[in-house]
Short mmCIF file of C-alpha atoms and ligand atoms in Angstrom, two decimals:
data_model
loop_
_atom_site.label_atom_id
_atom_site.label_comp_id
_atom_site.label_asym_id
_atom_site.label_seq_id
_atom_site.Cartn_x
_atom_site.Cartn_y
_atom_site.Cartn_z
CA UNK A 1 -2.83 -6.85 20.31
CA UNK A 2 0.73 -5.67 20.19
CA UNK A 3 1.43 -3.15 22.52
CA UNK A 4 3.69 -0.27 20.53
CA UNK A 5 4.00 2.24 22.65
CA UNK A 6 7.55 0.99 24.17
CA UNK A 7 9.35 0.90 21.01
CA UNK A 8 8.95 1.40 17.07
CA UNK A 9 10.21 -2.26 15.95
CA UNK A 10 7.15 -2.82 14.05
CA UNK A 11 7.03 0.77 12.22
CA UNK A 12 7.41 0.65 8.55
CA UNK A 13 7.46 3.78 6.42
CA UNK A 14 5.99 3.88 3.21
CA UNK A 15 8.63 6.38 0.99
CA UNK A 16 5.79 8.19 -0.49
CA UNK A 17 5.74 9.55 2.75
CA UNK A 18 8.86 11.53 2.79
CA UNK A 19 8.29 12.42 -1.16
CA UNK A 20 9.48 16.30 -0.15
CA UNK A 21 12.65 14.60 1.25
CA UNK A 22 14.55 14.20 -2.03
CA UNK A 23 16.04 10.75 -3.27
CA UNK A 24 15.52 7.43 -2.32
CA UNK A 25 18.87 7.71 -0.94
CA UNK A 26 18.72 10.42 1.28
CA UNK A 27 15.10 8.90 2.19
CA UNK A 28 16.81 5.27 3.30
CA UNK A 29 19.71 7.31 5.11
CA UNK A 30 16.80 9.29 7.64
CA UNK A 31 14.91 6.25 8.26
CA UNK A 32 18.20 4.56 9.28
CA UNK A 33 19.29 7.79 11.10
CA UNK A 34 15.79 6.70 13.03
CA UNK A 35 16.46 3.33 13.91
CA UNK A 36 13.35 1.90 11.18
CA UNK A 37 14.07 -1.48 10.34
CA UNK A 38 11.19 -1.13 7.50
CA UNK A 39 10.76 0.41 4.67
CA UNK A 40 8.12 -0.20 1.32
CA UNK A 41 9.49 1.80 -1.77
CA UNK A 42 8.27 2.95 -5.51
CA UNK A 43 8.96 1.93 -8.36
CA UNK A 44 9.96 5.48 -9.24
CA UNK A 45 11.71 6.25 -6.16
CA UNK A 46 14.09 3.14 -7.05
CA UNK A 47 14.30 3.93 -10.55
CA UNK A 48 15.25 7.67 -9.38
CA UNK A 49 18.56 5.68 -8.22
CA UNK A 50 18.90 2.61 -9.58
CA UNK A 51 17.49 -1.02 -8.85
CA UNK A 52 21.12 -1.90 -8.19
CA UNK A 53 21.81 1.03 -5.68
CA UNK A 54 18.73 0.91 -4.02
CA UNK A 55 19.40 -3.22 -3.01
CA UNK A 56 22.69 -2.43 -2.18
CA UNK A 57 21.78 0.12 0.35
CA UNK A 58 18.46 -2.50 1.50
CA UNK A 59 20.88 -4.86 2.40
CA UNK A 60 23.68 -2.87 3.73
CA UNK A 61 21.33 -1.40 6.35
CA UNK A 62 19.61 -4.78 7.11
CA UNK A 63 16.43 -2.88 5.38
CA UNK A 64 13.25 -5.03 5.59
CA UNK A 65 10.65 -4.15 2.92
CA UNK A 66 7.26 -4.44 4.13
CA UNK A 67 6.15 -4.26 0.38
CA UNK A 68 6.66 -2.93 -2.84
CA UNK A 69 4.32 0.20 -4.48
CA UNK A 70 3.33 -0.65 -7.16
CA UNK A 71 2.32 -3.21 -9.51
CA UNK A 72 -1.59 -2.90 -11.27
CA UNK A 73 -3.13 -0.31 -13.64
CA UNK A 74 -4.48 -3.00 -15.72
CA UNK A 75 -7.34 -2.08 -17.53
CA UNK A 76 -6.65 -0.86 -20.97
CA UNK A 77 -8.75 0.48 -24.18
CA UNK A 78 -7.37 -2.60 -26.31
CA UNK A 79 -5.16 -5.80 -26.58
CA UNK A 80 -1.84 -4.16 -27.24
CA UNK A 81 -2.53 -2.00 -23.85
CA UNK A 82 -3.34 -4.49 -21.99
CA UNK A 83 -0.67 -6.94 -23.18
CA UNK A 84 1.75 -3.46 -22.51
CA UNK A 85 0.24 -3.48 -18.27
CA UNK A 86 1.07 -7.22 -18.22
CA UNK A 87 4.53 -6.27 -19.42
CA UNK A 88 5.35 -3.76 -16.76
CA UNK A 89 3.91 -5.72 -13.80
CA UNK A 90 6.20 -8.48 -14.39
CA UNK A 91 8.88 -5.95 -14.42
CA UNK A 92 7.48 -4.92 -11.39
CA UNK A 93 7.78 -8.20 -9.76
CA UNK A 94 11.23 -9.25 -10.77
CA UNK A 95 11.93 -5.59 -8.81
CA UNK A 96 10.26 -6.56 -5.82
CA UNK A 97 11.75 -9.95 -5.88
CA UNK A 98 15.42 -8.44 -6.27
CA UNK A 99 14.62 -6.21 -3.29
CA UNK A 100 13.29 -9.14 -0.97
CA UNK A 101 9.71 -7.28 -0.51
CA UNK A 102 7.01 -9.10 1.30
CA UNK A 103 4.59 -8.17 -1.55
CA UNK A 104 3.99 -6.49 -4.34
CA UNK A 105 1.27 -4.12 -3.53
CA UNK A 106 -1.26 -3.86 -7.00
CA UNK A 107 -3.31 -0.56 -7.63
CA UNK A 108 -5.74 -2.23 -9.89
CA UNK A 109 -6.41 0.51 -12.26
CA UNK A 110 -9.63 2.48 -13.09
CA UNK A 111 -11.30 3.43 -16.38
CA UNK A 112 -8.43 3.32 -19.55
CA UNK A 113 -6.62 5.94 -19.98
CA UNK A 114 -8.40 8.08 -17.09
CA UNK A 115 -5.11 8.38 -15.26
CA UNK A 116 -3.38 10.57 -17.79
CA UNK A 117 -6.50 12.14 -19.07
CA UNK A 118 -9.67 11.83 -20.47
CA UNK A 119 -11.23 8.01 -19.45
CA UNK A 120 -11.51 6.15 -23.00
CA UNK A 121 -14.68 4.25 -22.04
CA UNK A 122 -16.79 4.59 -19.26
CA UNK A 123 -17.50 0.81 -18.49
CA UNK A 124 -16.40 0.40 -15.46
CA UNK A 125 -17.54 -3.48 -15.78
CA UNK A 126 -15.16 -4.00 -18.64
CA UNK A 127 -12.00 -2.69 -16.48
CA UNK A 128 -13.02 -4.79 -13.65
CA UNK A 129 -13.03 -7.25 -16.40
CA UNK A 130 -9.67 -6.30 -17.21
CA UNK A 131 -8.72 -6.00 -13.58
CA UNK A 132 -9.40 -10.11 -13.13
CA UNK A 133 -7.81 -11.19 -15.78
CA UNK A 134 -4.58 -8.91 -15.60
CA UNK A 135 -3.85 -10.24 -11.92
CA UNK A 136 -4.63 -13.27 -13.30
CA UNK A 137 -1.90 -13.74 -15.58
CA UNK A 138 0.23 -11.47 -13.60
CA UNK A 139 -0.27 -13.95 -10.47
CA UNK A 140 1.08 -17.46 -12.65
CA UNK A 141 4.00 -15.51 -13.49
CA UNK A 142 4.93 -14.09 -9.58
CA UNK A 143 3.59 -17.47 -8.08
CA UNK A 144 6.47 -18.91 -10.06
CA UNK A 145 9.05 -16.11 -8.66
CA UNK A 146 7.93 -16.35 -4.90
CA UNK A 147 6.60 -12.58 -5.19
CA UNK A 148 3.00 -12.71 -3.11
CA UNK A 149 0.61 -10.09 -4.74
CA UNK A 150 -1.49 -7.89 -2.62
CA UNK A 151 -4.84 -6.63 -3.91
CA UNK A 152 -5.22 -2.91 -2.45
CA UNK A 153 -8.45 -1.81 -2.19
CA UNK A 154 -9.06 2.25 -2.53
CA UNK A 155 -11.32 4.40 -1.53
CA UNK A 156 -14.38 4.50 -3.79
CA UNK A 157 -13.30 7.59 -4.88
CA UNK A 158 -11.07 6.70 -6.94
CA UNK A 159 -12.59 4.33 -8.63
CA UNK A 160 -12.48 6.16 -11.76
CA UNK A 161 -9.05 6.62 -12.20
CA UNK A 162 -6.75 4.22 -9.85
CA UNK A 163 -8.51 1.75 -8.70
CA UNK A 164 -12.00 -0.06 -9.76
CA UNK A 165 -11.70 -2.28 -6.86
CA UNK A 166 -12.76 -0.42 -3.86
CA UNK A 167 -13.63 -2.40 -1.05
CA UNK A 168 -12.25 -5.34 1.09
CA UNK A 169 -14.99 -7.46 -0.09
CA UNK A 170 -14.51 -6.82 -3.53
CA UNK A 171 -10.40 -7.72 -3.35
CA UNK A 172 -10.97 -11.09 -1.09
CA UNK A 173 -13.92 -11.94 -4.07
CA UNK A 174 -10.95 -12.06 -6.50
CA UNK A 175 -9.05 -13.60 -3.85
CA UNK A 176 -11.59 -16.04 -3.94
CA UNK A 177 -11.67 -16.75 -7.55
CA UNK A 178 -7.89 -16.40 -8.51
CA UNK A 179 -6.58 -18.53 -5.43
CA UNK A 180 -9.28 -20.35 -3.87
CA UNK A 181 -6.69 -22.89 -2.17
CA UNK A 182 -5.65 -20.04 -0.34
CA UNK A 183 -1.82 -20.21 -1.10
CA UNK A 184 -0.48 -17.01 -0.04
CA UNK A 185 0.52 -16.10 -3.20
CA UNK A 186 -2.42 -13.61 -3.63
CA UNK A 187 -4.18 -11.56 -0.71
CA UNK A 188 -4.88 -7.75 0.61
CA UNK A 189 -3.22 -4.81 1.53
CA UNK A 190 -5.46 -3.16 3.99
CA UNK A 191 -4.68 0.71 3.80
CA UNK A 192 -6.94 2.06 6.73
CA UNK A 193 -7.13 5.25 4.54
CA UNK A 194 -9.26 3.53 2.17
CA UNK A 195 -11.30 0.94 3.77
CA UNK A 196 -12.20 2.73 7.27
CA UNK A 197 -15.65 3.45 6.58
CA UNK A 198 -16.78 0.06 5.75
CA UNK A 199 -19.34 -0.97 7.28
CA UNK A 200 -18.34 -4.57 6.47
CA UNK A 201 -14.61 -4.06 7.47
CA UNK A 202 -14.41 -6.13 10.76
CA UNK A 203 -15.75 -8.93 8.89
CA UNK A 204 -13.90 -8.60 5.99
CA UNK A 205 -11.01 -8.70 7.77
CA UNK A 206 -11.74 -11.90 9.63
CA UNK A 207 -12.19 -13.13 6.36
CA UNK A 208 -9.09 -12.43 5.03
CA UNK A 209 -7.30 -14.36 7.78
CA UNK A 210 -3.64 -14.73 7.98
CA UNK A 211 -3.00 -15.84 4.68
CA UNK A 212 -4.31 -13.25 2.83
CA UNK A 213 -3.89 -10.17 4.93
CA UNK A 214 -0.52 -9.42 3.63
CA UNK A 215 0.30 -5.54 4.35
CA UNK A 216 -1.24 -2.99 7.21
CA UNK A 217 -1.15 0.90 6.30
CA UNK A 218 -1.57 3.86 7.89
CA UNK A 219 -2.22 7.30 8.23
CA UNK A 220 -5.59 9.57 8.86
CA UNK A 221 -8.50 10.64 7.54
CA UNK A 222 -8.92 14.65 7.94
CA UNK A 223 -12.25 16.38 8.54
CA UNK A 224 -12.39 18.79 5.86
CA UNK A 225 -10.47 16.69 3.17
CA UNK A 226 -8.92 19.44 1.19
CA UNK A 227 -7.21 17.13 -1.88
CA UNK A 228 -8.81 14.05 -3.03
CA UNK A 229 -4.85 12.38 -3.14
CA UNK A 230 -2.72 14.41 -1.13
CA UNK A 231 -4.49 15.44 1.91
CA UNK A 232 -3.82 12.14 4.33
CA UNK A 233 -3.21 12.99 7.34
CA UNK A 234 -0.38 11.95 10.59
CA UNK A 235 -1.94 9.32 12.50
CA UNK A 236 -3.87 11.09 15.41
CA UNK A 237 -5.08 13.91 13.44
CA UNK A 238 -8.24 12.81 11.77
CA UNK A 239 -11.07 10.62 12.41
CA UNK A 240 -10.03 7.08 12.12
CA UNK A 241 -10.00 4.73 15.27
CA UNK A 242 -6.95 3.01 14.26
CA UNK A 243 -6.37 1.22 17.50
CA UNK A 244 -9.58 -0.72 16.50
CA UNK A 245 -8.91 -1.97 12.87
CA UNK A 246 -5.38 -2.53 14.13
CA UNK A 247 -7.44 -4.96 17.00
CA UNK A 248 -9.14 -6.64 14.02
CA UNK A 249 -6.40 -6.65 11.82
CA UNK A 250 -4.10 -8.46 14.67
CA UNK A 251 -7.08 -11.09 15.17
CA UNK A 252 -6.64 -12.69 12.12
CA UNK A 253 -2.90 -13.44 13.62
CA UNK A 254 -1.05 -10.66 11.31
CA UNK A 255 2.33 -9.71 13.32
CA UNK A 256 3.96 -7.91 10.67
CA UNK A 257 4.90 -3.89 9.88
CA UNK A 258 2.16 -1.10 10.41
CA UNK A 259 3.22 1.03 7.37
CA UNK A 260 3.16 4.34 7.49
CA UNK A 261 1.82 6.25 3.87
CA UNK A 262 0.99 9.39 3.59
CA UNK A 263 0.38 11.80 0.70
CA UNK A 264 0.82 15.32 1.97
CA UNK A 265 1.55 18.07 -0.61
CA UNK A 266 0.79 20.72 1.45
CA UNK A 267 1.88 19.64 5.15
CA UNK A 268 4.16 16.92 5.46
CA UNK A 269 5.84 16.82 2.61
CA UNK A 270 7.04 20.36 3.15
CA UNK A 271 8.86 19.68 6.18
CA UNK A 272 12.20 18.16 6.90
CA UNK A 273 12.70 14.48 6.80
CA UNK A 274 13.63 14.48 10.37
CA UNK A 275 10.14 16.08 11.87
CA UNK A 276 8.64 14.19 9.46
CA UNK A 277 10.15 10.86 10.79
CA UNK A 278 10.31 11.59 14.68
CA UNK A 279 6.44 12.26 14.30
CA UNK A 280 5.66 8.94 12.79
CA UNK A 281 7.65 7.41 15.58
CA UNK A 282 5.41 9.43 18.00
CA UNK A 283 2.56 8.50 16.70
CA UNK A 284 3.23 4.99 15.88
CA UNK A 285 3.79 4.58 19.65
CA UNK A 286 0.31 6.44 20.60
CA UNK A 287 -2.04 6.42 17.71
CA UNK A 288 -1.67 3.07 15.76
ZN1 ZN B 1 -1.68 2.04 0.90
#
């Protein structure tokens, strides 16, 4: 395993991190201010400032992206939805392609319409249905643009509103189907957050392998949990052994960015960029 605690090379922040810190702008000029050679985006963070801005300042400050949040949402209560999902995930990839991101990181999508409000059906078999086909077509179209797609798995308890596929299994079972050569062009993002209870996680991991293990995130789990979405905590301060999954995760032969996300309405989002960043540093060097 990569040793980390000499240096932060391999750091990647997530910007939803640093979602108290204002615009992507300001966000890219603290991360450079910190020496992070990695950063993965959203889509609304980039549309806050422009697709055009937001490459310019990528490539100005030699900005990797480690990925791009997010494509997905697919399931929908009828054709026209659907065909509306497919729509904006292309748009999502042609984004991610102009930016140079090593992925496009897909939140699959829960029950229709659940996000916004009240779910429109309750079969959760028909959005998984949905789910398939959706990366599916979305996959022809970013095979032919060079934009790999990775499947995120979340926690199960979201499965009603974000994200029907919840476990590693489940993602590398599409994997299966949609690319069984094994490509590249479609594999996992392994958020720890998500996927650290598993019992099945070593192995699923292993399974994934190089090819298909295509993005690393971090952050912690907190005992209590006090918001179902923005209560993850700094790496260190919660329960996950993150030095182990990052052992598996390495096995497999993955050398790229551990990415730091976390959703913190009432802690880290409320404090300066700065703190924010020279913690993630700290802790990339001592708890990933
Ligand atoms: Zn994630």
């Amino acid at each position: 395993m990569r040793d980390f605690s000499a240096d932060h090379r391999w750091l990647s922040i997530n910007t939803a991190t640093l979602r108290g810190a204002g615009p992507l702008d300001a966000i890219i000029d603290a991360c450079v201010r910190h020496d992070i050679r990695a950063i993965s985006p959203w889509r609304d963070q980039v549309a806050g400032i422009g697709l055009a801005r937001a490459t310019q300042l990528v490539r100005s400050n030699s900005l990797e992206l480690s990925g791009y949040c997010r494509g997905g949402m697919f399931p929908a209560i009828d054709a026209g939805g659907r065909q509306a999902a497919l729509d904006d995930n292309r748009r999502a990839v042609d984004e991610a392609k102009t930016l140079d991101a090593a992925c496009l990181v897909l939140v699959v999508g829960g029950l229709p319409g659940a996000l916004a409000g009240p779910a429109q059906s309750k079969d959760l078999f028909a959005a998984r249905n949905d789910v398939r086909d959706g990366i599916a077509a979305t996959l022809e179209y970013a095979r032919a643009a060079g934009m790999p797609l990775a499947i995120e798995p979340l926690h199960p308890m979201y499965a009603a509103d974000r994200a029907c596929v919840n476990t590693l299994e489940q993602a590398l079972d599409l994997c299966d189907v949609l690319d069984p050569a094994r490509t590249g062009a479609l594999g996992v993002a392994v958020d720890v957050y998500h996927v650290w209870w598993d019992p099945k996680l070593e192995a699923q991991i292993a399974r994934a392998g190089r090819q298909r293990l295509l993005a690393f995130h971090v952050c912690d789990w907190l005992v209590p949990t006090r918001d179902m979405l923005n209560d993850r905590g700094m790496m260190g301060d919660g329960v996950i052994e993150l030095g182990r999954i990052r052992r598996w995760v390495e096995s497999t032969g993955f050398g790229g960015y551990s990415e730091v996300e976390i959703f913190s309405s009432e802690n880290w989002w409320k404090r300066p960029a700065d703190e924010v960043l020279a913690t993630c540093i700290e802790r990339h060097r001592s708890a990933v």
